[in-house]
Amino acid sequence: MELEVRHLRALCAIADAGSLHKAARQLGMSQPSLTTQLRRIENSLGAELFSRERTGCRPTLLGHSVLSRARPLVAGMAVLVSEARAAADRSAGPRLRIGSTASRALAGWLRRLRERLPGTDISLQMDVSANALLRQVSGGGLDVAFVHEVEGCPLRVPSGLDRRVLVEREPQFISLARDHPAAGSQIVELADLAADRWMIDPTVDGEWDGLRRVLGAAGLNPPVLHGDYLTASSLIAVGEAIAPCQPTSVPREDMVVRPLRDDPLGVRLLLFSRPGAYEGAGIGGPGAVASASGDGDGDGPGGAEVYADLEAAYREAASQAVVYRQWLMRNKSPLLRAPAA
């Protein structure tokens, strides 16, 4: 077997994700297929590259050596592809490629961008992994990514990306069946959920680690189910589980959304882009501007317009979520104030 770039890319993905399951999802393939591919790579080299442990996969000494050589090759190929695509894009017309984790603000953001950029081809790629989206931005596969960073679980941000902070700390609420004993409370105590089964999607970067940290700090060790949030909704509705949710979530007839006392769960909402990424989207602007976080990061021409549309869309989503709007009022959030012109 002759090693190819795709094999090296798979090795890097396994090392970055820390598990075959997460790496397979990021690569868009099944775990058995990736396991077979890894076994073939190791057989061709004559030794194991990863040690399989209960908590995931860790590179062996040989694995570290191979990865140190593989990463520059994979990065070089990504640059080659990025530059070729950029050249093709310039001849094909303006285009803006957006990546995002799940958010209620997306619909309003896309609507505003299409109004602002009527001649631009705007595409959207969704992924549960913020880290995977950032790698695509860095590699040239995406122009911009709107992602969330779970508190206590920093994202692995590739060097060279520009950043804007949309919300420094967004509280995560809890989704409950409408007849749950705690559903009648305006604010739910974490201790009142100790006997419930929690459901979490372990493929969302940092989500399980963040929840486990919060539950452990509260002295709780409830049963936890792993699965996607579409499945979680059906289980929550019949009282089989509860789950953390975004505060902009809209409740259903059979479910309610409630804040937790003292807001122990939180995420940071971030917008990343490559320098010059907006130039190919036909967006004008006064040049590099400072980020909303005030940390001095710039995002080049056009970044201010894209960020302004995202901010407006998020404010719209927040105002439509009654429970979140009440939380913002109680906490005198600056999100309630109109942005400066």
GROMACS .gro file of C-alpha atoms in nm:
model
  341
    1MET     CA    1   0.000   0.000   0.000
    2GLU     CA    2   0.132   0.345  -0.096
    3LEU     CA    3   0.057   0.632   0.141
    4GLU     CA    4  -0.142   0.919  -0.007
    5VAL     CA    5  -0.234   1.266   0.119
    6ARG     CA    6  -0.579   1.140   0.220
    7HIS     CA    7  -0.413   0.885   0.449
    8LEU     CA    8  -0.200   1.154   0.611
    9ARG     CA    9  -0.508   1.374   0.650
   10ALA     CA   10  -0.686   1.087   0.828
   11LEU     CA   11  -0.393   1.042   1.069
   12CYS     CA   12  -0.397   1.414   1.152
   13ALA     CA   13  -0.773   1.407   1.206
   14ILE     CA   14  -0.746   1.112   1.447
   15ALA     CA   15  -0.472   1.287   1.644
   16ASP     CA   16  -0.664   1.616   1.659
   17ALA     CA   17  -1.000   1.459   1.749
   18GLY     CA   18  -0.858   1.212   1.999
   19SER     CA   19  -1.095   0.937   1.889
   20LEU     CA   20  -1.186   0.741   1.578
   21HIS     CA   21  -1.553   0.824   1.617
   22LYS     CA   22  -1.501   1.203   1.616
   23ALA     CA   23  -1.237   1.187   1.344
   24ALA     CA   24  -1.465   0.981   1.119
   25ARG     CA   25  -1.743   1.233   1.161
   26GLN     CA   26  -1.511   1.520   1.075
   27LEU     CA   27  -1.385   1.336   0.768
   28GLY     CA   28  -1.736   1.249   0.652
   29MET     CA   29  -1.689   0.873   0.668
   30SER     CA   30  -1.802   0.586   0.889
   31GLN     CA   31  -1.600   0.479   1.191
   32PRO     CA   32  -1.553   0.121   1.060
   33SER     CA   33  -1.414   0.259   0.733
   34LEU     CA   34  -1.169   0.483   0.919
   35THR     CA   35  -1.068   0.198   1.150
   36THR     CA   36  -0.996  -0.022   0.847
   37GLN     CA   37  -0.800   0.257   0.681
   38LEU     CA   38  -0.590   0.313   0.995
   39ARG     CA   39  -0.519  -0.060   1.023
   40ARG     CA   40  -0.400  -0.068   0.659
   41ILE     CA   41  -0.176   0.234   0.715
   42GLU     CA   42  -0.024   0.076   1.026
   43ASN     CA   43   0.025  -0.256   0.846
   44SER     CA   44   0.208  -0.080   0.562
   45LEU     CA   45   0.441   0.089   0.813
   46GLY     CA   46   0.483  -0.222   1.026
   47ALA     CA   47   0.383  -0.074   1.363
   48GLU     CA   48   0.097   0.092   1.551
   49LEU     CA   49   0.065   0.469   1.517
   50PHE     CA   50  -0.203   0.507   1.786
   51SER     CA   51  -0.266   0.330   2.113
   52ARG     CA   52  -0.636   0.253   2.160
   53GLU     CA   53  -0.753   0.343   2.510
   54ARG     CA   54  -1.090   0.356   2.680
   55THR     CA   55  -1.089   0.736   2.654
   56GLY     CA   56  -0.980   0.746   2.290
   57CYS     CA   57  -0.669   0.723   2.072
   58ARG     CA   58  -0.325   0.861   2.153
   59PRO     CA   59  -0.024   0.870   1.917
   60THR     CA   60   0.257   0.627   1.991
   61LEU     CA   61   0.619   0.739   1.967
   62LEU     CA   62   0.621   0.635   1.602
   63GLY     CA   63   0.285   0.807   1.560
   64HIS     CA   64   0.428   1.136   1.684
   65SER     CA   65   0.719   1.101   1.442
   66VAL     CA   66   0.490   1.031   1.145
   67LEU     CA   67   0.255   1.315   1.240
   68SER     CA   68   0.543   1.564   1.260
   69ARG     CA   69   0.618   1.487   0.894
   70ALA     CA   70   0.255   1.451   0.785
   71ARG     CA   71   0.123   1.784   0.911
   72PRO     CA   72   0.343   2.008   0.690
   73LEU     CA   73   0.252   1.796   0.387
   74VAL     CA   74  -0.121   1.816   0.460
   75ALA     CA   75  -0.096   2.190   0.526
   76GLY     CA   76   0.099   2.241   0.204
   77MET     CA   77  -0.163   2.054   0.003
   78ALA     CA   78  -0.437   2.264   0.169
   79VAL     CA   79  -0.257   2.583   0.063
   80LEU     CA   80  -0.220   2.453  -0.292
   81VAL     CA   81  -0.590   2.372  -0.315
   82SER     CA   82  -0.686   2.703  -0.150
   83GLU     CA   83  -0.482   2.909  -0.393
   84ALA     CA   84  -0.618   2.716  -0.691
   85ARG     CA   85  -0.976   2.763  -0.571
   86ALA     CA   86  -0.916   3.133  -0.506
   87ALA     CA   87  -0.792   3.176  -0.863
   88ALA     CA   88  -1.100   2.994  -0.992
   89ASP     CA   89  -1.330   3.202  -0.768
   90ARG     CA   90  -1.193   3.528  -0.907
   91SER     CA   91  -1.299   3.423  -1.254
   92ALA     CA   92  -1.633   3.277  -1.145
   93GLY     CA   93  -1.767   3.586  -0.967
   94PRO     CA   94  -1.815   3.690  -0.603
   95ARG     CA   95  -1.874   3.412  -0.352
   96LEU     CA   96  -1.904   3.388   0.028
   97ARG     CA   97  -1.870   3.042   0.185
   98ILE     CA   98  -2.006   3.033   0.540
   99GLY     CA   99  -1.960   2.760   0.798
  100SER     CA  100  -2.157   2.744   1.121
  101THR     CA  101  -2.252   2.538   1.419
  102ALA     CA  102  -2.625   2.535   1.500
  103SER     CA  103  -2.781   2.876   1.574
  104ARG     CA  104  -3.124   3.038   1.555
  105ALA     CA  105  -2.954   3.348   1.415
  106LEU     CA  106  -2.854   3.179   1.089
  107ALA     CA  107  -3.177   3.239   0.897
  108GLY     CA  108  -3.178   3.611   0.970
  109TRP     CA  109  -2.806   3.640   0.900
  110LEU     CA  110  -2.835   3.475   0.557
  111ARG     CA  111  -3.137   3.690   0.471
  112ARG     CA  112  -2.947   4.008   0.552
  113LEU     CA  113  -2.636   3.898   0.362
  114ARG     CA  114  -2.839   3.815   0.051
  115GLU     CA  115  -2.999   4.160   0.066
  116ARG     CA  116  -2.660   4.325   0.109
  117LEU     CA  117  -2.487   4.113  -0.158
  118PRO     CA  118  -2.746   4.043  -0.431
  119GLY     CA  119  -2.485   3.929  -0.684
  120THR     CA  120  -2.288   3.707  -0.450
  121ASP     CA  121  -2.317   3.328  -0.435
  122ILE     CA  122  -2.362   3.263  -0.060
  123SER     CA  123  -2.330   2.903   0.059
  124LEU     CA  124  -2.372   2.750   0.405
  125GLN     CA  125  -2.206   2.444   0.557
  126MET     CA  126  -2.325   2.318   0.895
  127ASP     CA  127  -2.112   2.107   1.130
  128VAL     CA  128  -2.138   2.005   1.496
  129SER     CA  129  -1.761   2.049   1.528
  130ALA     CA  130  -1.642   2.409   1.561
  131ASN     CA  131  -1.281   2.292   1.536
  132ALA     CA  132  -1.352   2.120   1.203
  133LEU     CA  133  -1.503   2.442   1.065
  134LEU     CA  134  -1.202   2.647   1.177
  135ARG     CA  135  -0.969   2.406   1.002
  136GLN     CA  136  -1.169   2.453   0.683
  137VAL     CA  137  -1.146   2.831   0.712
  138SER     CA  138  -0.771   2.803   0.765
  139GLY     CA  139  -0.737   2.564   0.471
  140GLY     CA  140  -0.938   2.782   0.234
  141GLY     CA  141  -1.247   2.563   0.212
  142LEU     CA  142  -1.458   2.828   0.388
  143ASP     CA  143  -1.435   3.207   0.407
  144VAL     CA  144  -1.595   3.261   0.745
  145ALA     CA  145  -1.721   3.048   1.037
  146PHE     CA  146  -1.970   3.135   1.310
  147VAL     CA  147  -1.907   2.897   1.602
  148HIS     CA  148  -1.955   2.858   1.976
  149GLU     CA  149  -1.684   2.782   2.230
  150VAL     CA  150  -1.794   2.590   2.540
  151GLU     CA  151  -1.677   2.755   2.861
  152GLY     CA  152  -1.370   2.578   2.999
  153CYS     CA  153  -1.304   2.399   2.667
  154PRO     CA  154  -1.102   2.633   2.441
  155LEU     CA  155  -1.120   2.580   2.067
  156ARG     CA  156  -0.808   2.483   1.873
  157VAL     CA  157  -0.779   2.795   1.657
  158PRO     CA  158  -0.536   2.772   1.363
  159SER     CA  159  -0.287   3.055   1.345
  160GLY     CA  160  -0.359   3.346   1.115
  161LEU     CA  161  -0.739   3.363   1.153
  162ASP     CA  162  -0.915   3.689   1.238
  163ARG     CA  163  -1.170   3.682   1.517
  164ARG     CA  164  -1.470   3.879   1.635
  165VAL     CA  165  -1.663   3.808   1.955
  166LEU     CA  166  -2.041   3.827   1.909
  167VAL     CA  167  -2.134   3.733   2.268
  168GLU     CA  168  -1.872   3.699   2.539
  169ARG     CA  169  -2.089   3.463   2.746
  170GLU     CA  170  -2.420   3.322   2.633
  171PRO     CA  171  -2.597   3.122   2.907
  172GLN     CA  172  -2.717   2.775   2.817
  173PHE     CA  173  -3.072   2.695   2.925
  174ILE     CA  174  -3.237   2.360   2.993
  175SER     CA  175  -3.507   2.192   2.784
  176LEU     CA  176  -3.774   2.000   2.979
  177ALA     CA  177  -4.100   1.819   2.918
  178ARG     CA  178  -4.391   2.052   2.982
  179ASP     CA  179  -4.516   1.831   3.267
  180HIS     CA  180  -4.173   1.804   3.433
  181PRO     CA  181  -4.191   1.899   3.805
  182ALA     CA  182  -3.942   2.183   3.749
  183ALA     CA  183  -4.116   2.321   3.439
  184GLY     CA  184  -4.340   2.542   3.651
  185SER     CA  185  -4.044   2.737   3.789
  186GLN     CA  186  -3.921   3.049   3.612
  187ILE     CA  187  -3.562   2.956   3.705
  188VAL     CA  188  -3.463   2.591   3.756
  189GLU     CA  189  -3.231   2.473   4.031
  190LEU     CA  190  -2.960   2.236   3.908
  191ALA     CA  191  -3.012   2.018   4.216
  192ASP     CA  192  -3.376   1.962   4.114
  193LEU     CA  193  -3.252   1.781   3.800
  194ALA     CA  194  -3.020   1.536   3.978
  195ALA     CA  195  -3.250   1.238   3.922
  196ASP     CA  196  -3.312   1.313   3.552
  197ARG     CA  197  -3.138   1.150   3.258
  198TRP     CA  198  -2.935   1.414   3.077
  199MET     CA  199  -2.880   1.385   2.702
  200ILE     CA  200  -2.573   1.527   2.531
  201ASP     CA  201  -2.420   1.507   2.185
  202PRO     CA  202  -2.056   1.400   2.244
  203THR     CA  203  -1.957   1.498   1.889
  204VAL     CA  204  -2.014   1.869   1.966
  205ASP     CA  205  -1.670   2.003   2.061
  206GLY     CA  206  -1.646   2.058   2.436
  207GLU     CA  207  -2.013   1.997   2.511
  208TRP     CA  208  -1.977   1.677   2.714
  209ASP     CA  209  -1.666   1.797   2.896
  210GLY     CA  210  -1.834   2.127   2.982
  211LEU     CA  211  -2.147   1.961   3.119
  212ARG     CA  212  -1.947   1.703   3.312
  213ARG     CA  213  -1.742   1.982   3.473
  214VAL     CA  214  -2.054   2.171   3.583
  215LEU     CA  215  -2.232   1.862   3.715
  216GLY     CA  216  -1.920   1.752   3.902
  217ALA     CA  217  -1.878   2.095   4.063
  218ALA     CA  218  -2.238   2.069   4.186
  219GLY     CA  219  -2.174   1.722   4.330
  220LEU     CA  220  -2.411   1.558   4.082
  221ASN     CA  221  -2.359   1.236   3.887
  222PRO     CA  222  -2.685   1.178   3.696
  223PRO     CA  223  -2.726   0.916   3.421
  224VAL     CA  224  -2.621   1.055   3.082
  225LEU     CA  225  -2.742   0.952   2.737
  226HIS     CA  226  -2.532   1.021   2.428
  227GLY     CA  227  -2.704   1.107   2.103
  228ASP     CA  228  -2.793   1.385   1.861
  229TYR     CA  229  -3.025   1.666   1.965
  230LEU     CA  230  -3.296   1.574   1.714
  231THR     CA  231  -3.336   1.244   1.899
  232ALA     CA  232  -3.309   1.430   2.227
  233SER     CA  233  -3.615   1.642   2.144
  234SER     CA  234  -3.838   1.336   2.109
  235LEU     CA  235  -3.711   1.193   2.439
  236ILE     CA  236  -3.746   1.524   2.623
  237ALA     CA  237  -4.106   1.566   2.507
  238VAL     CA  238  -4.211   1.238   2.674
  239GLY     CA  239  -4.010   1.298   2.991
  240GLU     CA  240  -3.734   1.045   2.918
  241ALA     CA  241  -3.453   1.301   2.925
  242ILE     CA  242  -3.354   1.664   2.969
  243ALA     CA  243  -3.085   1.850   2.775
  244PRO     CA  244  -2.899   2.180   2.768
  245CYS     CA  245  -3.012   2.411   2.489
  246GLN     CA  246  -2.940   2.750   2.338
  247PRO     CA  247  -3.133   3.034   2.503
  248THR     CA  248  -3.269   3.137   2.163
  249SER     CA  249  -3.446   2.800   2.135
  250VAL     CA  250  -3.817   2.830   2.074
  251PRO     CA  251  -4.027   2.605   2.305
  252ARG     CA  252  -4.277   2.356   2.163
  253GLU     CA  253  -4.624   2.264   2.288
  254ASP     CA  254  -4.481   1.959   2.465
  255MET     CA  255  -4.155   2.117   2.587
  256VAL     CA  256  -4.040   2.423   2.781
  257VAL     CA  257  -3.711   2.610   2.795
  258ARG     CA  258  -3.589   2.740   3.131
  259PRO     CA  259  -3.274   2.916   3.258
  260LEU     CA  260  -3.066   2.750   3.530
  261ARG     CA  261  -2.998   2.922   3.861
  262ASP     CA  262  -2.671   3.124   3.841
  263ASP     CA  263  -2.623   3.018   3.477
  264PRO     CA  264  -2.356   2.750   3.533
  265LEU     CA  265  -2.339   2.655   3.163
  266GLY     CA  266  -2.211   2.909   2.914
  267VAL     CA  267  -2.058   2.944   2.568
  268ARG     CA  268  -1.883   3.222   2.377
  269LEU     CA  269  -2.009   3.306   2.028
  270LEU     CA  270  -1.733   3.381   1.779
  271LEU     CA  271  -1.693   3.477   1.414
  272PHE     CA  272  -1.369   3.371   1.242
  273SER     CA  273  -1.237   3.450   0.895
  274ARG     CA  274  -0.919   3.438   0.690
  275PRO     CA  275  -0.745   3.771   0.618
  276GLY     CA  276  -0.885   3.900   0.292
  277ALA     CA  277  -1.164   3.642   0.288
  278TYR     CA  278  -1.434   3.902   0.220
  279GLU     CA  279  -1.264   4.054  -0.082
  280GLY     CA  280  -1.396   3.777  -0.307
  281ALA     CA  281  -1.753   3.833  -0.184
  282GLY     CA  282  -1.794   4.174  -0.342
  283ILE     CA  283  -1.810   4.350  -0.005
  284GLY     CA  284  -1.673   4.701   0.024
  285GLY     CA  285  -1.547   4.855   0.347
  286PRO     CA  286  -1.312   5.104   0.507
  287GLY     CA  287  -1.041   4.844   0.571
  288ALA     CA  288  -0.940   4.645   0.876
  289VAL     CA  289  -1.142   4.722   1.185
  290ALA     CA  290  -1.114   4.627   1.550
  291SER     CA  291  -1.316   4.332   1.678
  292ALA     CA  292  -1.625   4.374   1.892
  293SER     CA  293  -1.441   4.219   2.182
  294GLY     CA  294  -1.203   4.511   2.188
  295ASP     CA  295  -0.901   4.284   2.170
  296GLY     CA  296  -0.766   4.451   1.861
  297ASP     CA  297  -0.810   4.159   1.620
  298GLY     CA  298  -0.893   4.279   1.269
  299ASP     CA  299  -1.087   4.107   0.996
  300GLY     CA  300  -1.015   4.309   0.687
  301PRO     CA  301  -1.237   4.489   0.436
  302GLY     CA  302  -1.601   4.384   0.452
  303GLY     CA  303  -1.573   4.220   0.793
  304ALA     CA  304  -1.763   4.500   0.964
  305GLU     CA  305  -2.063   4.454   0.735
  306VAL     CA  306  -2.076   4.076   0.776
  307TYR     CA  307  -2.045   4.108   1.153
  308ALA     CA  308  -2.312   4.380   1.169
  309ASP     CA  309  -2.558   4.155   0.985
  310LEU     CA  310  -2.482   3.865   1.220
  311GLU     CA  311  -2.523   4.087   1.526
  312ALA     CA  312  -2.859   4.216   1.400
  313ALA     CA  313  -2.976   3.861   1.327
  314TYR     CA  314  -2.875   3.744   1.675
  315ARG     CA  315  -3.059   4.035   1.840
  316GLU     CA  316  -3.366   3.942   1.635
  317ALA     CA  317  -3.348   3.577   1.743
  318ALA     CA  318  -3.297   3.678   2.107
  319SER     CA  319  -3.598   3.912   2.103
  320GLN     CA  320  -3.821   3.638   1.961
  321ALA     CA  321  -3.730   3.393   2.241
  322VAL     CA  322  -3.952   3.506   2.530
  323VAL     CA  323  -3.760   3.331   2.808
  324TYR     CA  324  -3.425   3.460   2.681
  325ARG     CA  325  -3.563   3.813   2.643
  326GLN     CA  326  -3.676   3.802   3.006
  327TRP     CA  327  -3.330   3.680   3.109
  328LEU     CA  328  -3.166   3.966   2.916
  329MET     CA  329  -3.393   4.217   3.092
  330ARG     CA  330  -3.319   4.077   3.438
  331ASN     CA  331  -2.947   4.090   3.370
  332LYS     CA  332  -2.957   4.434   3.201
  333SER     CA  333  -2.778   4.289   2.900
  334PRO     CA  334  -2.623   4.527   2.644
  335LEU     CA  335  -2.794   4.315   2.379
  336LEU     CA  336  -3.111   4.507   2.462
  337ARG     CA  337  -2.949   4.833   2.353
  338ALA     CA  338  -2.950   4.925   1.987
  339PRO     CA  339  -2.603   4.906   1.829
  340ALA     CA  340  -2.423   5.232   1.759
  341ALA     CA  341  -2.463   5.363   1.409
   0.00000   0.00000   0.00000
